[in-house]
Amino acid sequence: MADLILRGVSKRYPDATAVDGLDLAIPAGAFVALLGPSGCGKTTTLRMLAGFEDVDAGQIALGDRVLSSPDTHVPPEHRRMGMVFQSYALWPHMSVAQNVGYALKLRGVRAAEYERRVREALESVHLAEYADAAPQALSGGQRQRVALARCLASEARVVLLDEPLANLDRHLRASMEQAFRDFHRRTGATFVYVTHDQAEAMALADRVAVMHRGRLVQWATPEELYQRP
Ligand code: ADP
Ligand code: ADP
């Protein structure tokens, strides 16, 4: 059953049509890679999904709820989406635990439950001992695990990842790929994963959306893509 639906979504900038009539129906719990060369509109698509950008045409819906259309814009904090971006700024003035719990606090979750969910989320990414640390004290891989913990604590239904491995060394990439797979399996969340790296898309995703000049040019499983010339 399709859960996250983009219908004819477009985004124009003065000098470029970044996304041009994009149609996608993403099943609940899928791990989808948005794949394509630099400039094809991947990041703009993700930012529209997150609610950081509005849409010029078309519609984005999650379940039966319209999140974006030319006259609807649900703000990011009300989308049930989590974000793991390449250089995603954890709030520098908050501890690791406060970053993880931020969305819960906004929602007014009670203290005992807040403490429990933040602790469990940090334990699940093996960072419990860093709860009181400042984000700046953590390595790149650790910061991404904090971002995953934040998705977990806030029970994100969709997790958006933008080239999350791009700045990491080879050893760390392998361990983060495993962390993404584990997290995806454990939570059943829908993953939308932006990359320009075909091997990475094939290794991680169960569905690949290939974009070119703001349009969808292929929608296939990795196996189907392997069989094509
Ligand atoms: P990708 O993530 O695939 O590299 P982007 O979504 O970043 O592609 O960009 C798609 C197109 O939109 C590019 O031509 C880019 O220059 C343009 N673009 C993206 N963001 C902006 C912006 N904020 N202002 C103007 N043009 C933009
Ligand atoms: P993992 O536990 O998944 O292997 P970590 O994020 O704990 O990954 O650390 C991976 C690498 O990052 C290690 O090689 C470590 O030396 C390095 N590292 C740790 N802390 C920092 C830091 N504050 N700044 C830069 N690199 C760091």
CSV table of C-alpha atoms and ligand atoms in Angstrom, one decimal:
chain,number,residue,atom,x,y,z
A,1,MET,CA,0.0,0.0,0.0
A,2,ALA,CA,1.4,3.3,-1.0
A,3,ASP,CA,1.9,5.6,2.0
A,4,LEU,CA,4.0,8.6,0.9
A,5,ILE,CA,2.7,10.0,-2.4
A,6,LEU,CA,4.0,12.7,-4.6
A,7,ARG,CA,1.7,13.7,-7.5
A,8,GLY,CA,3.0,16.0,-10.2
A,9,VAL,CA,5.3,17.8,-7.7
A,10,SER,CA,7.3,20.7,-9.2
A,11,LYS,CA,9.7,23.3,-7.8
A,12,ARG,CA,11.0,26.2,-9.9
A,13,TYR,CA,13.8,28.6,-9.1
A,14,PRO,CA,14.4,31.7,-11.1
A,15,ASP,CA,17.2,30.0,-13.1
A,16,ALA,CA,16.2,26.4,-12.9
A,17,THR,CA,13.3,24.0,-12.7
A,18,ALA,CA,14.7,21.8,-9.9
A,19,VAL,CA,11.8,19.3,-9.8
A,20,ASP,CA,9.5,18.9,-12.8
A,21,GLY,CA,6.2,17.0,-12.3
A,22,LEU,CA,7.5,14.2,-10.1
A,23,ASP,CA,5.2,11.3,-9.4
A,24,LEU,CA,6.2,8.7,-6.8
A,25,ALA,CA,4.2,6.3,-4.7
A,26,ILE,CA,6.3,4.9,-1.8
A,27,PRO,CA,5.0,2.0,0.1
A,28,ALA,CA,4.9,2.2,3.9
A,29,GLY,CA,8.2,0.7,5.3
A,30,ALA,CA,10.1,0.9,2.0
A,31,PHE,CA,13.7,1.8,1.8
A,32,VAL,CA,13.8,4.1,-1.3
A,33,ALA,CA,17.0,5.6,-2.8
A,34,LEU,CA,16.6,8.8,-4.8
A,35,LEU,CA,19.5,8.4,-7.3
A,36,GLY,CA,20.9,10.7,-9.9
A,37,PRO,CA,23.7,13.1,-10.9
A,38,SER,CA,24.4,16.3,-9.2
A,39,GLY,CA,21.7,18.9,-10.0
A,40,CYS,CA,18.9,16.5,-10.9
A,41,GLY,CA,16.7,17.6,-8.0
A,42,LYS,CA,17.2,15.0,-5.3
A,43,THR,CA,17.9,17.4,-2.4
A,44,THR,CA,15.1,19.7,-3.5
A,45,THR,CA,12.7,16.7,-3.4
A,46,LEU,CA,13.9,15.8,0.1
A,47,ARG,CA,13.5,19.4,1.3
A,48,MET,CA,10.0,19.5,0.0
A,49,LEU,CA,9.2,16.2,1.7
A,50,ALA,CA,10.7,17.6,5.0
A,51,GLY,CA,8.6,20.8,4.6
A,52,PHE,CA,11.6,23.1,4.3
A,53,GLU,CA,10.4,24.1,0.9
A,54,ASP,CA,6.9,24.6,-0.4
A,55,VAL,CA,5.8,23.1,-3.8
A,56,ASP,CA,4.9,25.2,-6.8
A,57,ALA,CA,2.6,22.5,-8.2
A,58,GLY,CA,1.4,19.1,-7.3
A,59,GLN,CA,0.8,17.5,-4.0
A,60,ILE,CA,2.7,15.5,-1.3
A,61,ALA,CA,0.5,13.3,1.0
A,62,LEU,CA,1.3,10.9,3.8
A,63,GLY,CA,-1.5,8.4,4.3
A,64,ASP,CA,-4.7,10.3,3.9
A,65,ARG,CA,-3.1,13.6,4.9
A,66,VAL,CA,-2.0,16.3,2.4
A,67,LEU,CA,1.3,17.7,3.7
A,68,SER,CA,2.1,20.0,0.7
A,69,SER,CA,0.2,21.6,-2.2
A,70,PRO,CA,0.2,25.1,-3.6
A,71,ASP,CA,-2.2,26.0,-0.8
A,72,THR,CA,-1.3,23.6,2.0
A,73,HIS,CA,1.9,23.6,4.0
A,74,VAL,CA,2.2,21.4,7.1
A,75,PRO,CA,5.3,22.7,8.9
A,76,PRO,CA,8.3,20.3,9.4
A,77,GLU,CA,7.7,19.7,13.1
A,78,HIS,CA,4.2,18.3,12.3
A,79,ARG,CA,5.1,15.9,9.6
A,80,ARG,CA,6.2,12.8,11.6
A,81,MET,CA,9.4,12.9,9.6
A,82,GLY,CA,13.0,12.5,10.9
A,83,MET,CA,16.1,13.9,9.2
A,84,VAL,CA,19.6,12.6,8.9
A,85,PHE,CA,21.4,15.1,6.7
A,86,GLN,CA,25.0,15.1,5.7
A,87,SER,CA,25.9,18.2,7.7
A,88,TYR,CA,22.7,18.2,9.7
A,89,ALA,CA,23.2,20.7,12.5
A,90,LEU,CA,22.4,19.2,15.8
A,91,TRP,CA,21.7,22.2,18.1
A,92,PRO,CA,25.1,23.2,19.4
A,93,HIS,CA,23.8,24.8,22.6
A,94,MET,CA,22.0,21.6,23.6
A,95,SER,CA,23.4,18.3,24.9
A,96,VAL,CA,23.1,15.1,22.9
A,97,ALA,CA,20.1,14.0,25.1
A,98,GLN,CA,18.4,17.4,24.6
A,99,ASN,CA,18.8,17.1,20.9
A,100,VAL,CA,17.3,13.7,20.9
A,101,GLY,CA,14.4,14.8,23.0
A,102,TYR,CA,13.7,18.1,21.4
A,103,ALA,CA,10.6,17.0,19.4
A,104,LEU,CA,9.2,15.2,22.4
A,105,LYS,CA,9.5,18.4,24.5
A,106,LEU,CA,7.7,20.4,21.8
A,107,ARG,CA,4.9,17.8,21.9
A,108,GLY,CA,4.7,18.1,25.7
A,109,VAL,CA,5.6,14.5,26.5
A,110,ARG,CA,5.7,14.1,30.3
A,111,ALA,CA,9.0,14.0,32.1
A,112,ALA,CA,9.2,10.3,33.0
A,113,GLU,CA,8.3,9.2,29.5
A,114,TYR,CA,10.6,11.8,28.0
A,115,GLU,CA,13.5,10.5,30.0
A,116,ARG,CA,12.8,6.9,29.1
A,117,ARG,CA,12.4,7.4,25.4
A,118,VAL,CA,15.6,9.5,25.2
A,119,ARG,CA,17.5,7.0,27.1
A,120,GLU,CA,16.3,4.0,25.1
A,121,ALA,CA,16.9,5.8,21.8
A,122,LEU,CA,20.5,6.6,22.8
A,123,GLU,CA,21.1,3.1,24.1
A,124,SER,CA,19.9,1.7,20.8
A,125,VAL,CA,22.6,3.6,18.9
A,126,HIS,CA,25.2,2.8,21.5
A,127,LEU,CA,25.6,6.4,22.7
A,128,ALA,CA,24.1,6.3,26.1
A,129,GLU,CA,27.4,7.4,27.7
A,130,TYR,CA,27.3,10.6,25.6
A,131,ALA,CA,23.9,11.8,26.8
A,132,ASP,CA,25.3,14.9,28.5
A,133,ALA,CA,28.0,15.6,26.0
A,134,ALA,CA,27.9,18.5,23.5
A,135,PRO,CA,27.3,17.5,19.9
A,136,GLN,CA,30.6,19.1,18.9
A,137,ALA,CA,32.5,16.6,21.0
A,138,LEU,CA,31.2,13.7,18.8
A,139,SER,CA,32.6,12.4,15.5
A,140,GLY,CA,30.7,12.6,12.2
A,141,GLY,CA,29.4,9.0,12.6
A,142,GLN,CA,28.4,9.6,16.1
A,143,ARG,CA,26.4,12.7,15.2
A,144,GLN,CA,24.5,10.8,12.6
A,145,ARG,CA,23.7,8.2,15.2
A,146,VAL,CA,22.4,10.9,17.4
A,147,ALA,CA,20.2,12.0,14.5
A,148,LEU,CA,18.9,8.4,14.1
A,149,ALA,CA,18.2,8.3,17.9
A,150,ARG,CA,16.2,11.5,17.5
A,151,CYS,CA,14.1,9.8,14.7
A,152,LEU,CA,13.6,6.8,17.0
A,153,ALA,CA,12.6,8.9,20.1
A,154,SER,CA,10.1,10.9,18.1
A,155,GLU,CA,8.7,7.8,16.4
A,156,ALA,CA,9.2,9.2,12.9
A,157,ARG,CA,7.2,7.5,10.3
A,158,VAL,CA,9.4,8.6,7.5
A,159,VAL,CA,13.2,9.1,7.8
A,160,LEU,CA,14.8,11.4,5.2
A,161,LEU,CA,18.6,10.9,4.6
A,162,ASP,CA,20.6,13.2,2.4
A,163,GLU,CA,24.0,11.8,1.3
A,164,PRO,CA,24.6,10.8,4.9
A,165,LEU,CA,27.8,8.9,4.1
A,166,ALA,CA,29.4,11.5,1.9
A,167,ASN,CA,31.8,13.0,4.5
A,168,LEU,CA,32.7,9.7,6.3
A,169,ASP,CA,35.8,7.5,5.8
A,170,ARG,CA,35.5,4.0,4.4
A,171,HIS,CA,35.5,2.2,7.7
A,172,LEU,CA,32.8,4.4,9.1
A,173,ARG,CA,30.7,4.2,5.9
A,174,ALA,CA,30.4,0.4,6.3
A,175,SER,CA,29.4,0.7,10.0
A,176,MET,CA,26.8,3.4,9.2
A,177,GLU,CA,25.3,1.4,6.3
A,178,GLN,CA,24.8,-1.3,8.8
A,179,ALA,CA,23.3,1.1,11.3
A,180,PHE,CA,20.8,2.4,8.7
A,181,ARG,CA,19.8,-1.2,7.8
A,182,ASP,CA,19.3,-2.2,11.4
A,183,PHE,CA,17.4,1.0,12.2
A,184,HIS,CA,15.1,0.5,9.1
A,185,ARG,CA,14.4,-3.1,10.0
A,186,ARG,CA,13.8,-2.4,13.7
A,187,THR,CA,11.5,0.6,13.3
A,188,GLY,CA,9.6,-0.3,10.1
A,189,ALA,CA,9.8,3.4,9.1
A,190,THR,CA,9.9,4.5,5.5
A,191,PHE,CA,13.3,5.5,4.4
A,192,VAL,CA,14.0,8.0,1.6
A,193,TYR,CA,17.7,8.1,1.0
A,194,VAL,CA,19.4,10.6,-1.4
A,195,THR,CA,22.6,9.6,-3.1
A,196,HIS,CA,24.5,10.1,-6.3
A,197,ASP,CA,26.3,6.8,-5.7
A,198,GLN,CA,24.8,3.9,-7.6
A,199,ALA,CA,26.6,1.2,-5.6
A,200,GLU,CA,25.3,2.7,-2.4
A,201,ALA,CA,21.8,2.9,-3.7
A,202,MET,CA,21.8,-0.7,-4.8
A,203,ALA,CA,23.3,-1.9,-1.6
A,204,LEU,CA,20.9,-0.2,0.7
A,205,ALA,CA,17.5,0.3,-1.0
A,206,ASP,CA,14.7,-2.0,-1.9
A,207,ARG,CA,13.5,0.5,-4.5
A,208,VAL,CA,15.5,2.9,-6.5
A,209,ALA,CA,14.0,6.1,-8.0
A,210,VAL,CA,16.4,7.4,-10.7
A,211,MET,CA,16.0,11.1,-11.4
A,212,HIS,CA,17.2,13.2,-14.3
A,213,ARG,CA,16.6,16.9,-14.8
A,214,GLY,CA,13.9,17.0,-12.1
A,215,ARG,CA,12.0,14.0,-13.5
A,216,LEU,CA,11.7,10.4,-12.6
A,217,VAL,CA,13.3,8.3,-15.3
A,218,GLN,CA,13.3,4.8,-13.6
A,219,TRP,CA,11.6,3.2,-10.7
A,220,ALA,CA,12.9,-0.3,-10.1
A,221,THR,CA,14.3,-2.8,-7.6
A,222,PRO,CA,18.1,-3.1,-7.5
A,223,GLU,CA,17.7,-6.5,-9.1
A,224,GLU,CA,15.8,-5.0,-12.0
A,225,LEU,CA,18.4,-2.3,-12.5
A,226,TYR,CA,21.2,-4.8,-12.6
A,227,GLN,CA,19.5,-6.6,-15.4
A,228,ARG,CA,19.2,-3.5,-17.6
A,229,PRO,CA,22.0,-2.4,-19.9
B,1,ADP,P1,20.7,17.4,-6.4
B,1,ADP,O1,20.4,17.3,-5.0
B,1,ADP,O2,20.3,16.3,-7.3
B,1,ADP,O3,22.2,17.7,-6.7
B,1,ADP,P2,19.3,19.9,-6.2
B,1,ADP,O4,17.9,19.6,-5.8
B,1,ADP,O5,20.2,20.4,-5.2
B,1,ADP,O6,19.9,18.7,-7.0
B,1,ADP,O7,19.2,21.1,-7.4
B,1,ADP,C1,18.4,20.9,-8.5
B,1,ADP,C2,18.5,22.2,-9.4
B,1,ADP,O8,17.9,23.3,-8.6
B,1,ADP,C3,19.9,22.7,-9.7
B,1,ADP,O9,19.9,23.2,-11.0
B,1,ADP,C4,20.2,23.7,-8.6
B,1,ADP,O10,21.1,24.6,-9.1
B,1,ADP,C5,18.8,24.3,-8.4
B,1,ADP,N1,18.6,24.8,-7.0
B,1,ADP,C6,18.6,24.1,-5.9
B,1,ADP,N2,18.3,24.8,-4.8
B,1,ADP,C7,18.2,26.1,-5.3
B,1,ADP,C8,18.0,27.4,-4.6
B,1,ADP,N3,17.8,27.5,-3.3
B,1,ADP,N4,18.0,28.5,-5.4
B,1,ADP,C9,18.1,28.4,-6.7
B,1,ADP,N5,18.4,27.2,-7.4
B,1,ADP,C10,18.4,26.1,-6.7
B,2,ADP,P1,32.0,3.8,15.0
B,2,ADP,O1,31.8,3.5,16.4
B,2,ADP,O2,30.8,3.5,14.2
B,2,ADP,O3,33.2,3.0,14.4
B,2,ADP,P2,32.6,6.5,15.7
B,2,ADP,O4,31.8,7.6,15.2
B,2,ADP,O5,32.6,6.2,17.1
B,2,ADP,O6,32.3,5.3,14.7
B,2,ADP,O7,34.1,6.9,15.4
B,2,ADP,C1,34.7,6.6,14.1
B,2,ADP,C2,36.0,7.3,13.9
B,2,ADP,O8,35.9,8.7,14.1
B,2,ADP,C3,37.1,6.7,14.7
B,2,ADP,O9,38.2,6.4,13.9
B,2,ADP,C4,37.5,7.9,15.6
B,2,ADP,O10,38.9,8.0,15.9
B,2,ADP,C5,37.0,9.1,14.9
B,2,ADP,N1,36.6,10.2,15.8
B,2,ADP,C6,36.1,10.0,17.0
B,2,ADP,N2,35.8,11.1,17.6
B,2,ADP,C7,36.1,12.1,16.7
B,2,ADP,C8,36.0,13.5,16.7
B,2,ADP,N3,35.6,14.2,17.8
B,2,ADP,N4,36.4,14.2,15.6
B,2,ADP,C9,36.8,13.5,14.6
B,2,ADP,N5,36.9,12.2,14.5
B,2,ADP,C10,36.6,11.5,15.6
